[in-house]
Amino acid sequence: MTTQRENVRMRLAWRFWLCLILCLVAASCAAVPHTGRRQFNMVSDADLNSLGLKAYREVVQNEPLAKDKRLNEVVARVARRVSQAAESLDKPKFDWEVKLVDKDVPNAVCLPGGKIIVFTGILPYAQNEAGLAAIVGHEIAHAVARHGGERLSQKLALESVIGLSGELLRGKDGKLDQRARIILGALGLGGEIGVILPYSRVHEIEADRIGQIYMAHAGYDPSEYVNLWQRMAKIKKPPIPEWLSTHPTDEERIAKLKENLPNAMKEYGKAPSQFGTGAAL
Ligand SMILES: [Zn+2]
């Protein structure tokens, strides 16, 4: 019995170290475009993109698609221009597609692999094509920077650490006593608050910065991103303490967007066509 448990421990320990070494290799290779931040990634593009496609199909099959011809055309045009900008700057080689879903939620998403969903509830905040380009640019930036893969990798690593610690903390009878359970619980919570949440905030700021560059390269005035965020800041949010929030504060985002604006304006100056704020929505 003891030998069997020792074998399990050894196997898990090996798996953990192998995983850690692979992660360190991956981390030293992957850098996020435009920010150069080193990234921890254990999930392949093929796996990530197939998860993205599955999620996209589920939404498209189960949610009502918007019928408004003009709105569909605007959304398709903005998504085409911004995705072309992302392709020309960072070459993600995605299989792009966009759908406008008729649902009153202020949201949009670009899944890994380039499938974009815009909800009609976000259009009043976008107000014009440039506002929509900022939203789509932000979502595309999350996908190109592989933020979903990074989050998944962090969760897998955290699970490995908790799994291995659980094995090491087991008593002679193979069970976890109360002390061991408390330690494991604290490890899980510590990992969530200490690692995963701060990274979510890093991802948001990073997607703002890259998205602002994409919209500018697509020919939309990047100062509209700041205006958009001032409109978005008015959405009522549940009161969450800042240290527990997955998103940076509105003030922090607006300040960072203003800081990045000269950079984005340079990109706008180089754009082959300039549309300003484009058509009103
Ligand atoms: Zn985001």
Coordinates of C-alpha atoms and ligand atoms in Angstrom, one line a residue:
M1 CA 0.0 0.0 0.0
T2 CA 2.8 2.4 1.0
T3 CA 4.8 1.5 -2.1
Q4 CA 1.8 2.1 -4.3
R5 CA 1.3 5.6 -2.7
E6 CA 5.0 6.3 -3.0
N7 CA 4.7 5.5 -6.8
V8 CA 1.8 7.9 -7.2
R9 CA 3.8 10.6 -5.4
M10 CA 6.8 10.0 -7.6
R11 CA 4.7 10.0 -10.7
L12 CA 2.9 13.3 -9.8
A13 CA 6.2 14.9 -8.7
W14 CA 7.7 14.0 -12.1
R15 CA 4.7 15.3 -13.9
F16 CA 4.8 18.5 -12.0
W17 CA 8.5 19.1 -12.7
L18 CA 8.2 18.2 -16.3
C19 CA 5.2 20.5 -16.6
L20 CA 7.2 23.3 -14.9
I21 CA 10.2 22.9 -17.2
L22 CA 7.9 22.9 -20.2
C23 CA 6.2 26.0 -19.0
L24 CA 9.5 27.8 -18.3
V25 CA 10.6 26.9 -21.9
A26 CA 7.3 28.1 -23.2
A27 CA 7.4 31.3 -21.1
S28 CA 10.8 32.1 -22.4
C29 CA 9.6 31.8 -26.0
A30 CA 6.2 33.5 -26.0
A31 CA 6.1 37.3 -25.9
V32 CA 2.9 39.3 -26.2
P33 CA 2.8 41.5 -29.3
H34 CA 3.2 45.3 -28.7
T35 CA 3.9 44.9 -24.9
G36 CA 6.7 42.3 -25.0
R37 CA 5.4 40.8 -21.8
R38 CA 6.6 37.2 -21.3
Q39 CA 3.7 34.8 -21.2
F40 CA 3.0 31.5 -19.5
N41 CA 1.3 29.2 -21.9
M42 CA 0.9 25.4 -21.9
V43 CA -2.1 25.2 -24.3
S44 CA -1.5 24.7 -28.0
D45 CA -3.1 27.0 -30.6
A46 CA -5.0 24.1 -32.1
D47 CA -6.6 23.2 -28.8
L48 CA -7.4 26.8 -28.0
N49 CA -8.9 27.4 -31.4
S50 CA -11.1 24.3 -31.3
L51 CA -12.4 25.4 -27.8
G52 CA -13.1 28.8 -29.4
L53 CA -15.0 27.4 -32.3
K54 CA -17.1 25.1 -30.1
A55 CA -18.1 28.1 -27.9
Y56 CA -18.9 30.2 -31.0
R57 CA -21.1 27.5 -32.5
E58 CA -23.0 27.2 -29.3
V59 CA -23.8 30.9 -29.2
V60 CA -24.7 31.1 -32.9
Q61 CA -27.0 28.1 -32.6
N62 CA -28.7 29.2 -29.4
E63 CA -29.0 32.9 -29.5
P64 CA -31.2 35.1 -31.8
L65 CA -29.1 36.7 -34.6
A66 CA -29.9 40.4 -35.4
K67 CA -31.9 40.9 -38.5
D68 CA -31.3 44.7 -39.0
K69 CA -29.5 44.8 -42.5
R70 CA -27.7 48.2 -41.9
L71 CA -26.4 47.2 -38.4
N72 CA -25.2 43.9 -39.7
E73 CA -23.3 45.6 -42.5
V74 CA -21.7 48.1 -40.2
V75 CA -20.6 45.4 -37.7
A76 CA -19.2 43.3 -40.6
R77 CA -17.3 46.3 -42.1
V78 CA -15.8 47.3 -38.7
A79 CA -14.8 43.7 -37.9
R80 CA -13.3 43.2 -41.3
R81 CA -11.2 46.4 -41.1
V82 CA -10.0 45.8 -37.5
S83 CA -9.2 42.1 -38.1
Q84 CA -7.2 43.0 -41.2
A85 CA -5.3 45.5 -39.1
A86 CA -4.5 42.7 -36.6
E87 CA -3.5 40.4 -39.4
S88 CA -1.2 43.0 -41.0
L89 CA 0.5 43.9 -37.7
D90 CA 0.7 40.6 -35.8
K91 CA -0.2 37.8 -38.3
P92 CA -2.3 35.6 -36.1
K93 CA -3.7 33.7 -39.2
F94 CA -7.2 33.4 -37.8
D95 CA -10.2 32.2 -39.6
W96 CA -12.3 35.4 -39.0
E97 CA -16.1 35.5 -38.8
V98 CA -18.5 37.8 -37.1
K99 CA -22.1 37.6 -35.9
L100 CA -24.4 40.3 -34.4
V101 CA -26.6 38.7 -31.7
D102 CA -29.8 40.4 -30.8
K103 CA -29.5 40.6 -27.0
D104 CA -29.6 43.5 -24.7
V105 CA -26.2 42.9 -23.0
P106 CA -23.4 45.4 -23.2
N107 CA -20.8 42.9 -24.4
A108 CA -18.7 41.5 -27.3
V109 CA -16.2 38.7 -27.5
C110 CA -13.5 37.4 -29.9
L111 CA -12.9 33.7 -29.3
P112 CA -9.5 32.1 -29.9
G113 CA -9.2 31.5 -33.6
G114 CA -11.0 34.7 -34.7
K115 CA -14.7 34.2 -34.2
I116 CA -16.3 37.4 -33.1
I117 CA -19.7 37.9 -31.4
V118 CA -21.1 41.4 -30.9
F119 CA -24.3 41.8 -28.8
T120 CA -26.7 44.6 -29.9
G121 CA -26.8 45.8 -26.2
I122 CA -23.3 47.3 -26.7
L123 CA -24.1 49.4 -29.7
P124 CA -25.6 52.3 -27.7
Y125 CA -22.3 52.7 -26.0
A126 CA -20.3 52.3 -29.2
Q127 CA -22.4 55.2 -30.7
N128 CA -20.3 55.2 -33.9
E129 CA -18.0 53.0 -36.0
A130 CA -14.9 54.1 -34.2
G131 CA -16.5 53.2 -30.8
L132 CA -17.4 49.8 -32.2
A133 CA -13.8 49.4 -33.7
A134 CA -12.4 50.1 -30.2
I135 CA -14.7 47.4 -28.7
V136 CA -13.9 44.9 -31.5
G137 CA -10.2 45.8 -31.3
H138 CA -10.1 45.2 -27.6
E139 CA -11.7 41.7 -28.0
I140 CA -9.4 40.8 -31.0
A141 CA -6.4 41.9 -28.9
H142 CA -7.4 39.4 -26.1
A143 CA -7.5 36.6 -28.7
V144 CA -4.3 37.6 -30.5
A145 CA -2.4 38.0 -27.2
R146 CA -3.7 34.5 -26.2
H147 CA -5.1 35.7 -22.9
G148 CA -7.6 32.8 -22.8
G149 CA -4.7 30.3 -23.2
E150 CA -2.7 32.0 -20.5
R151 CA -5.6 31.9 -18.0
L152 CA -6.3 28.3 -18.8
S153 CA -2.5 27.5 -18.3
Q154 CA -2.5 29.3 -15.0
K155 CA -5.5 27.3 -13.8
L156 CA -4.0 24.0 -15.0
A157 CA -0.7 24.8 -13.2
L158 CA -2.6 25.8 -10.0
E159 CA -4.5 22.5 -10.2
S160 CA -1.2 20.6 -10.6
V161 CA 0.2 22.3 -7.5
I162 CA -2.9 21.6 -5.4
G163 CA -3.0 18.0 -6.7
L164 CA 0.6 17.4 -5.8
S165 CA 0.3 19.1 -2.4
G166 CA -2.8 17.0 -1.7
E167 CA -0.8 13.8 -2.4
L168 CA 2.1 15.0 -0.1
L169 CA -0.3 16.0 2.7
R170 CA -2.2 12.7 2.8
G171 CA -1.9 10.9 6.1
K172 CA -0.7 7.3 6.6
D173 CA -4.3 6.2 6.1
G174 CA -4.4 7.9 2.7
K175 CA -6.9 10.5 3.9
L176 CA -6.7 14.3 4.2
D177 CA -7.1 15.6 7.8
Q178 CA -8.7 19.0 8.6
R179 CA -5.3 20.8 8.7
A180 CA -4.5 19.5 5.2
R181 CA -7.8 20.6 3.9
I182 CA -7.3 24.1 5.3
I183 CA -3.8 24.3 3.7
L184 CA -5.2 23.1 0.3
G185 CA -8.1 25.6 0.5
A186 CA -5.7 28.4 1.3
L187 CA -3.5 27.4 -1.6
G188 CA -6.4 27.5 -4.0
L189 CA -7.7 30.8 -2.8
G190 CA -4.1 32.3 -2.7
G191 CA -3.5 31.2 -6.2
E192 CA -6.8 32.7 -7.4
I193 CA -6.3 36.0 -5.6
G194 CA -2.5 36.2 -5.9
V195 CA -2.0 35.1 -9.4
I196 CA -5.1 34.7 -11.6
L197 CA -7.0 37.9 -10.6
P198 CA -4.0 40.2 -11.0
Y199 CA -3.4 38.7 -14.4
S200 CA -7.0 39.4 -15.5
R201 CA -6.3 43.0 -14.7
V202 CA -3.0 42.9 -16.7
H203 CA -4.9 41.4 -19.6
E204 CA -7.6 44.1 -19.7
I205 CA -5.0 46.9 -19.7
E206 CA -3.0 45.0 -22.4
A207 CA -6.1 44.5 -24.6
D208 CA -6.9 48.2 -24.3
R209 CA -3.4 49.2 -25.5
I210 CA -3.3 46.7 -28.4
G211 CA -6.9 47.3 -29.3
Q212 CA -6.3 51.0 -29.6
I213 CA -3.4 50.3 -32.0
Y214 CA -5.6 48.0 -34.1
M215 CA -8.4 50.5 -34.4
A216 CA -6.0 53.2 -35.4
H217 CA -4.3 51.0 -38.0
A218 CA -7.8 50.2 -39.4
G219 CA -8.3 53.9 -40.0
Y220 CA -10.5 54.8 -37.0
D221 CA -9.6 57.8 -34.7
P222 CA -8.1 56.2 -31.6
S223 CA -9.2 59.1 -29.3
E224 CA -12.7 57.7 -29.6
Y225 CA -11.5 54.8 -27.5
V226 CA -11.1 57.2 -24.5
N227 CA -14.6 58.6 -25.2
L228 CA -16.0 55.1 -25.4
W229 CA -14.5 54.2 -22.0
Q230 CA -16.0 57.3 -20.5
R231 CA -19.4 56.1 -21.7
M232 CA -18.8 52.6 -20.5
A233 CA -17.8 53.9 -17.0
K234 CA -21.4 54.9 -16.6
I235 CA -22.6 51.3 -16.6
K236 CA -23.6 50.3 -13.1
K237 CA -21.3 47.7 -11.7
P238 CA -21.8 45.5 -8.6
P239 CA -19.7 46.9 -5.6
I240 CA -16.6 44.6 -5.6
P241 CA -13.5 45.5 -3.6
E242 CA -10.7 46.5 -6.0
W243 CA -8.4 43.7 -4.9
L244 CA -11.1 41.2 -5.7
S245 CA -12.1 42.7 -9.1
T246 CA -11.1 41.0 -12.3
H247 CA -11.0 44.4 -14.0
P248 CA -9.0 47.6 -13.5
T249 CA -10.9 50.6 -12.3
D250 CA -12.4 52.9 -15.0
E251 CA -10.1 55.7 -14.0
E252 CA -7.0 53.5 -14.4
R253 CA -8.2 52.4 -17.8
I254 CA -9.0 55.9 -19.0
A255 CA -5.6 57.1 -17.8
K256 CA -3.7 54.3 -19.6
L257 CA -5.7 54.8 -22.8
K258 CA -4.7 58.5 -22.7
E259 CA -1.1 57.5 -22.1
N260 CA -1.1 55.2 -25.2
L261 CA -2.9 57.8 -27.4
P262 CA 0.2 59.5 -28.9
N263 CA 1.4 56.0 -29.9
A264 CA -2.0 55.1 -31.4
M265 CA -2.2 58.5 -33.2
K266 CA 1.1 57.7 -35.0
E267 CA -0.4 54.5 -36.2
Y268 CA -3.5 56.4 -37.3
G269 CA -1.3 58.8 -39.3
K270 CA 0.1 55.8 -41.2
A271 CA -3.3 54.2 -41.9
P272 CA -3.9 53.9 -45.7
S273 CA -7.5 55.4 -45.2
Q274 CA -8.8 57.5 -42.4
F275 CA -12.5 57.3 -41.5
G276 CA -12.5 59.5 -38.3
T277 CA -15.3 58.2 -36.2
G278 CA -17.1 56.7 -39.2
A279 CA -20.9 56.4 -39.4
A280 CA -23.2 56.8 -36.4
L281 CA -24.9 53.6 -35.2
Ligands
ZN1 ZN -11.4 42.6 -21.9

